[in-house]
mmCIF file of C-alpha atoms and ligand atoms in Angstrom:
data_model
loop_
_atom_site.group_PDB
_atom_site.id
_atom_site.type_symbol
_atom_site.label_atom_id
_atom_site.label_comp_id
_atom_site.label_asym_id
_atom_site.label_seq_id
_atom_site.Cartn_x
_atom_site.Cartn_y
_atom_site.Cartn_z
ATOM 1 C CA MET A 1 52.485 179.442 -226.540
ATOM 2 C CA LYS A 2 53.351 175.893 -225.724
ATOM 3 C CA ALA A 3 52.232 173.794 -222.780
ATOM 4 C CA ALA A 4 52.506 170.160 -221.771
ATOM 5 C CA ALA A 5 50.489 168.122 -219.300
ATOM 6 C CA LYS A 6 50.610 164.688 -217.755
ATOM 7 C CA ALA A 7 47.402 162.829 -216.978
ATOM 8 C CA THR A 8 46.986 159.405 -215.471
ATOM 9 C CA SER A 9 44.383 156.999 -216.697
ATOM 10 C CA ASN A 10 41.815 155.682 -214.245
ATOM 11 C CA ILE A 11 40.138 152.409 -213.442
ATOM 12 C CA ALA A 12 36.436 152.537 -212.687
ATOM 13 C CA PHE A 13 35.226 150.698 -209.596
ATOM 14 C CA ILE A 14 31.676 151.707 -210.556
ATOM 15 C CA LYS A 15 31.504 151.857 -214.344
ATOM 16 C CA TYR A 16 30.273 154.458 -216.787
ATOM 17 C CA TRP A 17 28.383 152.513 -219.415
ATOM 18 C CA GLY A 18 25.549 154.298 -221.205
ATOM 19 C CA LYS A 19 24.816 157.969 -221.742
ATOM 20 C CA LYS A 20 21.836 160.175 -221.081
ATOM 21 C CA ASP A 21 23.111 162.675 -223.664
ATOM 22 C CA GLU A 22 25.493 161.323 -226.269
ATOM 23 C CA ALA A 23 26.717 164.603 -227.729
ATOM 24 C CA LEU A 24 27.424 166.134 -224.307
ATOM 25 C CA ARG A 25 28.612 162.838 -222.822
ATOM 26 C CA ILE A 26 26.309 163.079 -219.845
ATOM 27 C CA PRO A 27 26.295 159.607 -218.307
ATOM 28 C CA ALA A 28 23.295 157.507 -217.376
ATOM 29 C CA ASN A 29 24.839 157.011 -213.930
ATOM 30 C CA SER A 30 27.469 158.387 -211.571
ATOM 31 C CA SER A 31 30.741 156.439 -211.435
ATOM 32 C CA ILE A 32 33.689 155.951 -209.088
ATOM 33 C CA SER A 33 37.324 155.408 -210.015
ATOM 34 C CA MET A 34 40.946 155.429 -208.959
ATOM 35 C CA ASN A 35 43.662 157.164 -210.968
ATOM 36 C CA LEU A 36 46.519 154.918 -212.096
ATOM 37 C CA SER A 37 49.999 156.203 -211.281
ATOM 38 C CA ASN A 38 51.817 154.271 -214.016
ATOM 39 C CA ALA A 39 49.326 154.462 -216.871
ATOM 40 C CA TYR A 40 49.575 157.977 -218.179
ATOM 41 C CA SER A 41 49.629 160.216 -221.221
ATOM 42 C CA ILE A 42 51.967 163.135 -221.735
ATOM 43 C CA THR A 43 50.632 165.648 -224.203
ATOM 44 C CA SER A 44 52.105 168.869 -225.537
ATOM 45 C CA VAL A 45 50.226 171.553 -227.430
ATOM 46 C CA GLU A 46 52.053 174.222 -229.364
ATOM 47 C CA LEU A 47 50.184 177.037 -231.072
ATOM 48 C CA SER A 48 51.577 178.667 -234.163
ATOM 49 C CA LYS A 49 50.500 181.360 -236.581
ATOM 50 C CA ASN A 50 52.268 179.388 -239.335
ATOM 51 C CA LEU A 51 49.971 176.370 -239.132
ATOM 52 C CA LYS A 52 47.070 176.116 -241.585
ATOM 53 C CA LYS A 53 45.468 173.238 -239.738
ATOM 54 C CA ASP A 54 46.007 171.223 -236.566
ATOM 55 C CA GLN A 55 48.706 168.573 -236.571
ATOM 56 C CA VAL A 56 48.340 165.568 -234.282
ATOM 57 C CA TYR A 57 50.953 162.922 -233.449
ATOM 58 C CA LEU A 58 50.072 160.008 -231.183
ATOM 59 C CA ASN A 59 52.986 157.894 -229.965
ATOM 60 C CA SER A 60 55.178 159.531 -232.648
ATOM 61 C CA LYS A 61 52.795 158.603 -235.490
ATOM 62 C CA LYS A 62 50.384 160.841 -237.369
ATOM 63 C CA ALA A 63 46.934 160.337 -235.838
ATOM 64 C CA GLU A 64 44.474 158.192 -237.777
ATOM 65 C CA GLU A 65 41.564 160.056 -239.295
ATOM 66 C CA ASP A 66 38.944 159.209 -236.661
ATOM 67 C CA GLU A 67 41.336 160.115 -233.847
ATOM 68 C CA TYR A 68 42.356 163.303 -235.636
ATOM 69 C CA THR A 69 38.739 164.403 -236.112
ATOM 70 C CA ARG A 70 37.899 163.797 -232.459
ATOM 71 C CA ILE A 71 40.938 165.725 -231.227
ATOM 72 C CA VAL A 72 40.329 168.654 -233.590
ATOM 73 C CA LYS A 73 36.725 168.810 -232.369
ATOM 74 C CA HIS A 74 38.067 169.138 -228.826
ATOM 75 C CA LEU A 75 40.565 171.814 -229.852
ATOM 76 C CA ASP A 76 37.694 173.673 -231.562
ATOM 77 C CA LEU A 77 35.849 173.829 -228.233
ATOM 78 C CA ILE A 78 38.932 175.253 -226.539
ATOM 79 C CA ARG A 79 39.567 177.717 -229.401
ATOM 80 C CA ALA A 80 35.991 178.950 -229.025
ATOM 81 C CA LEU A 81 36.490 179.453 -225.271
ATOM 82 C CA ALA A 82 39.748 181.325 -225.899
ATOM 83 C CA LYS A 83 38.248 183.301 -228.818
ATOM 84 C CA SER A 84 41.256 182.314 -230.907
ATOM 85 C CA ASN A 85 41.698 180.879 -234.372
ATOM 86 C CA LEU A 86 45.242 179.613 -233.941
ATOM 87 C CA PHE A 87 46.004 176.039 -234.959
ATOM 88 C CA ALA A 88 48.018 173.653 -232.822
ATOM 89 C CA LYS A 89 50.631 170.975 -233.064
ATOM 90 C CA VAL A 90 49.669 168.221 -230.622
ATOM 91 C CA LYS A 91 52.036 165.471 -229.576
ATOM 92 C CA SER A 92 50.893 162.780 -227.189
ATOM 93 C CA ARG A 93 52.433 159.592 -225.922
ATOM 94 C CA ASN A 94 51.153 156.906 -223.613
ATOM 95 C CA SER A 95 52.989 154.754 -221.102
ATOM 96 C CA PHE A 96 50.771 151.818 -222.146
ATOM 97 C CA PRO A 97 49.263 150.336 -225.338
ATOM 98 C CA LYS A 98 46.123 152.148 -226.448
ATOM 99 C CA GLY A 99 42.740 150.566 -227.129
ATOM 100 C CA THR A 100 43.262 147.653 -224.750
ATOM 101 C CA GLY A 101 41.033 148.398 -221.795
ATOM 102 C CA ILE A 102 43.473 150.744 -220.127
ATOM 103 C CA ALA A 103 41.655 153.911 -220.946
ATOM 104 C CA SER A 104 43.865 155.829 -223.347
ATOM 105 C CA SER A 105 41.017 158.197 -224.155
ATOM 106 C CA ALA A 106 40.737 159.058 -220.446
ATOM 107 C CA SER A 107 44.345 160.075 -219.914
ATOM 108 C CA GLY A 108 44.656 161.389 -223.477
ATOM 109 C CA PHE A 109 41.724 163.809 -223.312
ATOM 110 C CA ALA A 110 42.537 164.863 -219.738
ATOM 111 C CA ALA A 111 46.113 165.756 -220.718
ATOM 112 C CA LEU A 112 44.973 167.411 -223.960
ATOM 113 C CA THR A 113 42.394 169.505 -222.081
ATOM 114 C CA LEU A 114 44.893 170.883 -219.589
ATOM 115 C CA ALA A 115 47.756 171.375 -222.077
ATOM 116 C CA ALA A 116 45.556 173.063 -224.680
ATOM 117 C CA THR A 117 43.741 175.363 -222.235
ATOM 118 C CA LYS A 118 47.155 176.453 -220.861
ATOM 119 C CA ALA A 119 48.569 176.992 -224.350
ATOM 120 C CA PHE A 120 45.553 179.205 -225.110
ATOM 121 C CA LYS A 121 46.152 181.014 -221.786
ATOM 122 C CA LEU A 122 42.876 179.946 -220.244
ATOM 123 C CA ASN A 123 43.103 179.394 -216.521
ATOM 124 C CA LEU A 124 40.287 177.030 -215.727
ATOM 125 C CA SER A 125 39.279 175.626 -212.345
ATOM 126 C CA GLN A 126 39.519 171.873 -211.740
ATOM 127 C CA LYS A 127 35.742 171.652 -212.092
ATOM 128 C CA LYS A 128 35.734 173.432 -215.456
ATOM 129 C CA LEU A 129 38.627 171.290 -216.694
ATOM 130 C CA SER A 130 36.737 168.163 -215.692
ATOM 131 C CA ILE A 131 33.624 169.324 -217.569
ATOM 132 C CA LEU A 132 35.684 170.161 -220.630
ATOM 133 C CA ALA A 133 37.614 166.858 -220.526
ATOM 134 C CA ARG A 134 34.255 165.048 -220.279
ATOM 135 C CA LEU A 135 33.192 166.527 -223.614
ATOM 136 C CA GLY A 136 36.253 164.846 -225.206
ATOM 137 C CA SER A 137 35.780 161.477 -223.518
ATOM 138 C CA GLY A 138 33.513 160.771 -220.575
ATOM 139 C CA SER A 139 36.028 158.836 -218.498
ATOM 140 C CA ALA A 140 38.582 161.647 -219.022
ATOM 141 C CA CYS A 141 36.689 163.866 -216.571
ATOM 142 C CA ARG A 142 37.672 161.417 -213.802
ATOM 143 C CA SER A 143 41.392 161.788 -214.603
ATOM 144 C CA ILE A 144 41.430 165.539 -213.885
ATOM 145 C CA PRO A 145 41.140 165.393 -210.050
ATOM 146 C CA PRO A 146 43.623 163.271 -208.059
ATOM 147 C CA GLY A 147 43.216 159.963 -206.231
ATOM 148 C CA PHE A 148 39.879 158.270 -205.612
ATOM 149 C CA VAL A 149 37.265 160.080 -207.632
ATOM 150 C CA GLU A 150 33.525 160.350 -208.107
ATOM 151 C CA TRP A 151 31.983 161.555 -211.357
ATOM 152 C CA VAL A 152 28.596 162.867 -210.333
ATOM 153 C CA LYS A 153 26.310 162.360 -213.306
ATOM 154 C CA GLY A 154 24.638 165.749 -212.858
ATOM 155 C CA ALA A 155 21.553 167.090 -214.559
ATOM 156 C CA ASP A 156 23.224 168.962 -217.419
ATOM 157 C CA SER A 157 26.652 169.784 -218.807
ATOM 158 C CA LYS A 158 27.478 172.276 -216.050
ATOM 159 C CA THR A 159 26.722 169.832 -213.255
ATOM 160 C CA SER A 160 28.318 166.673 -214.680
ATOM 161 C CA TYR A 161 31.937 166.525 -213.511
ATOM 162 C CA ALA A 162 34.331 164.598 -211.294
ATOM 163 C CA LYS A 163 35.808 165.400 -207.915
ATOM 164 C CA THR A 164 38.201 163.788 -205.472
ATOM 165 C CA LEU A 165 36.692 161.650 -202.731
ATOM 166 C CA TYR A 166 40.097 160.868 -201.188
ATOM 167 C CA PRO A 167 43.663 161.862 -202.156
ATOM 168 C CA PRO A 168 46.126 159.258 -203.560
ATOM 169 C CA SER A 169 47.806 158.830 -200.152
ATOM 170 C CA TYR A 170 44.512 157.854 -198.493
ATOM 171 C CA TRP A 171 44.793 154.118 -199.068
ATOM 172 C CA ASP A 172 47.729 151.951 -200.050
ATOM 173 C CA ILE A 173 45.937 149.759 -202.578
ATOM 174 C CA LEU A 174 47.151 148.851 -206.046
ATOM 175 C CA ASP A 175 45.833 148.091 -209.487
ATOM 176 C CA ILE A 176 48.097 145.489 -211.078
ATOM 177 C CA VAL A 177 47.201 145.269 -214.755
ATOM 178 C CA ALA A 178 47.828 141.927 -216.428
ATOM 179 C CA ILE A 179 48.222 142.849 -220.088
ATOM 180 C CA VAL A 180 47.072 139.919 -222.201
ATOM 181 C CA GLY A 181 46.219 141.719 -225.442
ATOM 182 C CA GLU A 182 47.624 144.758 -227.148
ATOM 183 C CA SER A 183 45.504 145.096 -230.279
ATOM 184 C CA LYS A 184 43.049 147.955 -230.742
ATOM 185 C CA LYS A 185 39.436 147.035 -230.008
ATOM 186 C CA GLU A 186 37.121 146.608 -232.990
ATOM 187 C CA ILE A 187 34.144 148.416 -231.523
ATOM 188 C CA SER A 188 35.004 151.597 -229.666
ATOM 189 C CA SER A 189 33.492 152.281 -226.268
ATOM 190 C CA THR A 190 31.780 155.358 -227.752
ATOM 191 C CA LYS A 191 29.876 153.087 -230.163
ATOM 192 C CA GLY A 192 29.254 150.579 -227.372
ATOM 193 C CA HIS A 193 27.740 153.256 -225.114
ATOM 194 C CA SER A 194 25.270 154.243 -227.821
ATOM 195 C CA LEU A 195 23.744 150.744 -227.913
ATOM 196 C CA THR A 196 23.413 150.059 -224.181
ATOM 197 C CA GLY A 197 19.627 150.545 -224.452
ATOM 198 C CA THR A 198 19.387 147.391 -226.565
ATOM 199 C CA SER A 199 20.324 145.216 -223.569
ATOM 200 C CA PRO A 200 17.323 143.905 -221.607
ATOM 201 C CA PHE A 201 19.415 144.317 -218.446
ATOM 202 C CA PHE A 202 20.407 147.969 -218.839
ATOM 203 C CA ASN A 203 17.479 149.573 -217.013
ATOM 204 C CA LYS A 204 17.806 147.157 -214.106
ATOM 205 C CA ARG A 205 21.502 147.965 -213.862
ATOM 206 C CA ILE A 206 20.807 151.700 -213.762
ATOM 207 C CA ALA A 207 18.074 151.257 -211.139
ATOM 208 C CA ASP A 208 20.430 149.298 -208.850
ATOM 209 C CA LEU A 209 23.449 151.596 -209.135
ATOM 210 C CA PRO A 210 22.565 154.318 -206.584
ATOM 211 C CA GLN A 211 22.577 151.722 -203.761
ATOM 212 C CA LYS A 212 25.809 150.188 -205.071
ATOM 213 C CA ILE A 213 27.417 153.628 -205.107
ATOM 214 C CA LYS A 214 26.350 154.232 -201.502
ATOM 215 C CA ASP A 215 27.813 150.855 -200.517
ATOM 216 C CA ILE A 216 31.154 151.371 -202.246
ATOM 217 C CA LYS A 217 31.515 154.856 -200.768
ATOM 218 C CA LYS A 218 31.008 153.304 -197.352
ATOM 219 C CA ALA A 219 33.653 150.655 -198.125
ATOM 220 C CA LEU A 220 36.057 153.433 -199.115
ATOM 221 C CA LYS A 221 35.249 155.467 -196.021
ATOM 222 C CA PHE A 222 35.880 152.562 -193.645
ATOM 223 C CA LYS A 223 38.696 151.089 -195.770
ATOM 224 C CA ASP A 224 36.772 147.827 -195.898
ATOM 225 C CA PHE A 225 38.820 146.066 -198.575
ATOM 226 C CA THR A 226 36.728 142.895 -198.720
ATOM 227 C CA LYS A 227 33.572 144.891 -199.293
ATOM 228 C CA LEU A 228 35.308 147.153 -201.824
ATOM 229 C CA GLY A 229 36.705 144.252 -203.832
ATOM 230 C CA THR A 230 33.451 142.314 -203.763
ATOM 231 C CA ILE A 231 31.543 145.297 -205.158
ATOM 232 C CA ILE A 232 34.239 145.982 -207.783
ATOM 233 C CA GLU A 233 34.054 142.424 -209.146
ATOM 234 C CA GLU A 234 30.285 142.282 -209.082
ATOM 235 C CA GLU A 235 30.123 145.625 -210.872
ATOM 236 C CA ALA A 236 32.549 144.597 -213.642
ATOM 237 C CA LEU A 237 30.520 141.468 -214.346
ATOM 238 C CA ASN A 238 27.311 143.467 -214.232
ATOM 239 C CA MET A 239 28.597 145.915 -216.879
ATOM 240 C CA HIS A 240 29.845 143.038 -219.034
ATOM 241 C CA ALA A 241 26.432 141.358 -218.721
ATOM 242 C CA VAL A 242 24.988 144.486 -220.351
ATOM 243 C CA MET A 243 27.742 144.518 -222.993
ATOM 244 C CA LEU A 244 27.205 140.834 -223.804
ATOM 245 C CA THR A 245 23.471 141.285 -224.196
ATOM 246 C CA GLN A 246 23.555 144.425 -226.334
ATOM 247 C CA ARG A 247 22.751 144.248 -230.040
ATOM 248 C CA PRO A 248 25.233 143.600 -231.519
ATOM 249 C CA PRO A 249 26.790 141.816 -228.526
ATOM 250 C CA LEU A 250 30.112 143.146 -227.307
ATOM 251 C CA ILE A 251 32.605 140.580 -226.060
ATOM 252 C CA TYR A 252 35.564 142.640 -224.930
ATOM 253 C CA PHE A 253 37.343 139.960 -222.879
ATOM 254 C CA ASN A 254 39.001 136.805 -224.209
ATOM 255 C CA SER A 255 40.068 133.373 -223.007
ATOM 256 C CA SER A 256 43.253 134.794 -221.464
ATOM 257 C CA SER A 257 41.183 137.263 -219.429
ATOM 258 C CA LEU A 258 39.104 134.353 -218.116
ATOM 259 C CA SER A 259 42.223 132.345 -217.200
ATOM 260 C CA ILE A 260 43.495 135.283 -215.151
ATOM 261 C CA ILE A 261 40.126 135.616 -213.435
ATOM 262 C CA ARG A 262 40.307 131.902 -212.473
ATOM 263 C CA GLU A 263 43.820 132.525 -211.200
ATOM 264 C CA ILE A 264 42.509 135.338 -208.984
ATOM 265 C CA TYR A 265 39.936 132.963 -207.488
ATOM 266 C CA GLU A 266 42.824 130.566 -206.747
ATOM 267 C CA MET A 267 44.814 133.400 -205.150
ATOM 268 C CA ARG A 268 41.927 134.117 -202.815
ATOM 269 C CA LYS A 269 41.777 130.449 -201.787
ATOM 270 C CA LYS A 270 45.461 130.778 -200.876
ATOM 271 C CA GLY A 271 44.730 133.823 -198.733
ATOM 272 C CA ILE A 272 45.865 136.510 -201.174
ATOM 273 C CA GLU A 273 43.022 138.988 -201.196
ATOM 274 C CA ALA A 274 42.799 140.212 -204.771
ATOM 275 C CA TYR A 275 39.823 141.183 -206.916
ATOM 276 C CA PHE A 276 39.438 141.750 -210.635
ATOM 277 C CA THR A 277 37.836 144.301 -212.858
ATOM 278 C CA LEU A 278 37.723 144.684 -216.646
ATOM 279 C CA ASP A 279 36.901 147.628 -218.876
ATOM 280 C CA ALA A 280 36.175 147.535 -222.607
ATOM 281 C CA GLY A 281 39.163 145.318 -223.365
ATOM 282 C CA PRO A 282 40.802 142.007 -222.448
ATOM 283 C CA ASN A 283 43.350 143.186 -219.875
ATOM 284 C CA VAL A 284 42.584 142.262 -216.303
ATOM 285 C CA HIS A 285 42.944 144.855 -213.556
ATOM 286 C CA ILE A 286 43.800 143.228 -210.243
ATOM 287 C CA ILE A 287 42.934 145.317 -207.211
ATOM 288 C CA CYS A 288 44.963 144.322 -204.168
ATOM 289 C CA LYS A 289 46.618 145.583 -201.008
ATOM 290 C CA ALA A 290 50.193 146.792 -201.488
ATOM 291 C CA PRO A 291 51.896 144.102 -199.328
ATOM 292 C CA ASP A 292 50.406 141.345 -201.558
ATOM 293 C CA ALA A 293 51.878 142.759 -204.768
ATOM 294 C CA PRO A 294 55.130 140.678 -204.862
ATOM 295 C CA LYS A 295 53.204 137.391 -204.544
ATOM 296 C CA ILE A 296 50.683 138.412 -207.212
ATOM 297 C CA LYS A 297 53.398 139.560 -209.606
ATOM 298 C CA LYS A 298 55.194 136.245 -209.158
ATOM 299 C CA ILE A 299 52.039 134.284 -210.001
ATOM 300 C CA LEU A 300 51.377 136.448 -213.062
ATOM 301 C CA LYS A 301 54.947 136.123 -214.298
ATOM 302 C CA ASN A 302 54.454 132.359 -214.460
ATOM 303 C CA GLN A 303 51.517 132.769 -216.844
ATOM 304 C CA LYS A 304 52.586 132.631 -220.492
ATOM 305 C CA ILE A 305 49.509 134.573 -221.565
ATOM 306 C CA VAL A 306 50.571 137.633 -219.565
ATOM 307 C CA LYS A 307 52.603 139.863 -221.864
ATOM 308 C CA LYS A 308 53.249 142.694 -219.472
ATOM 309 C CA ILE A 309 52.468 143.669 -215.907
ATOM 310 C CA LEU A 310 51.772 147.260 -214.942
ATOM 311 C CA VAL A 311 51.658 148.125 -211.232
ATOM 312 C CA ASN A 312 49.692 151.240 -210.334
ATOM 313 C CA LYS A 313 49.292 153.095 -207.070
ATOM 314 C CA PRO A 314 46.474 155.584 -206.644
ATOM 315 C CA GLY A 315 47.547 158.309 -209.074
ATOM 316 C CA ASN A 316 47.687 162.082 -209.141
ATOM 317 C CA GLY A 317 45.372 164.306 -211.096
ATOM 318 C CA THR A 318 46.248 166.019 -214.357
ATOM 319 C CA GLU A 319 49.217 168.344 -214.004
ATOM 320 C CA ILE A 320 51.224 170.783 -216.079
ATOM 321 C CA ILE A 321 54.765 169.559 -216.648
HETATM 322 C C1 DP6 B 401 34.133 150.603 -220.072
HETATM 323 O O1 DP6 B 401 35.051 157.221 -221.603
HETATM 324 O O2 DP6 B 401 35.887 155.609 -223.341
HETATM 325 O O3 DP6 B 401 35.914 152.094 -219.601
HETATM 326 O O4 DP6 B 401 32.775 158.999 -223.404
HETATM 327 O O5 DP6 B 401 32.515 157.669 -225.470
HETATM 328 O O6 DP6 B 401 34.793 158.430 -224.767
HETATM 329 P P1 DP6 B 401 33.425 157.992 -224.319
HETATM 330 O O7 DP6 B 401 33.592 156.633 -223.548
HETATM 331 P P2 DP6 B 401 34.742 156.153 -222.564
HETATM 332 O O8 DP6 B 401 33.998 154.944 -221.819
HETATM 333 C C2 DP6 B 401 34.655 154.189 -220.845
HETATM 334 C C3 DP6 B 401 33.871 152.997 -220.513
HETATM 335 C C4 DP6 B 401 34.520 151.997 -219.593
HETATM 336 C C5 DP6 B 401 34.005 152.146 -218.167
HETATM 337 C C6 DP6 B 401 34.536 153.307 -217.355
HETATM 338 O O9 DP6 B 401 35.702 153.707 -217.527
HETATM 339 O O10 DP6 B 401 33.788 153.791 -216.492
#
C-alpha cells in the first residue's frame, strides 16, 4: 500500500487571487496556467497499520507544524473517501526552493492527492483528482491535467476544477525562472487571498477578468505570442496592484525582481520577445519562445542578483511513478 506521484508546478497566465469560498477554495475567478516541466514535486505515500499518526517529511526534513496540519487535513479527506483509518508516511521533495513564488503548494498537493488516493486504492478520474487537489491548495487543481490549463471557477465544489486547453506539445514556449530569492515568504498566499476584499481595486479586477480570459484564450488558439505576453504582463501587474493595496499591503517582489523586469524591457528593445510574470514571491518568470532561450539565459547569467535559472517547457500533468 505504497504509491508515488510526480506533479509539476504551474505558472498562472491569468491569476487566482481571491476566493468566493475560503474553506472549499472556490476562486473568485477562473484562471489559466501552464505546467512547468522542471519545477516538480515527487511525493510518496505509504500506509501502515503500525503507524499511530501520520508522518510527513518535506525535502528530507520533518514537516513544520502548519505544513503538517494542512497535509493531515488533506489525508483526512482521502481517508474519509476510502473509508479507511490507516495512517500514512508521506515523503515529498521538490526540484526547486519552496515558498519563493514557484508554487510548491501546487505541485505538492497535486502529487500528494494522486499518490495518496492510489495508496488508498481509490481510482479517481482526472476531474475528481483536480477537485480534490483544489481542496488542498487552489492552484494545485491546475497541476493535475497536462499542458495549458484552465481552472473554471464553477458554482460549487463539484464544478470547480481544471482541465487541459492544449497538451504540452501544442506550443514550444518556455518559462525561464530567474531565481532571485530563496527564503520562505512571510505571509502565505492563503492568508493573502483572505484579505483581497480590502483592496479598493479587487472588484474592478474581477469584473474585467472574463474579457481578459476570452482574449488570452484567443491568443492561445491563434498562437499569437505578442498578444499572449502582453496579457500575461498586464495581468501580473494587475494582481500585484491588488496585493499592494490590500490591508495589510503585500509586497511580494523585491528590488532584484524589478531589475529583472527592467532587463526584460531592454531585451524587447533588442528584439528578444520575452514577457514577465510574478506570483506571490520575488522570482521572475520569463515567458519566451524556445529559440530565444540561449540569449535570455546568457543575459541572466551576467546578472549577479540571479542565483539560479530554471528553464521550463510546458509540463505534463500529475502522474504515478
Ligand atoms: C499568486 O494556490 O497558493 O500563485 O488555495 O490558499 O493554497 P491556496 O492558494 P495558492 O494561491 C496561488 C496564488 C498565486 C496565483 C496563481 O497561481 O494563480
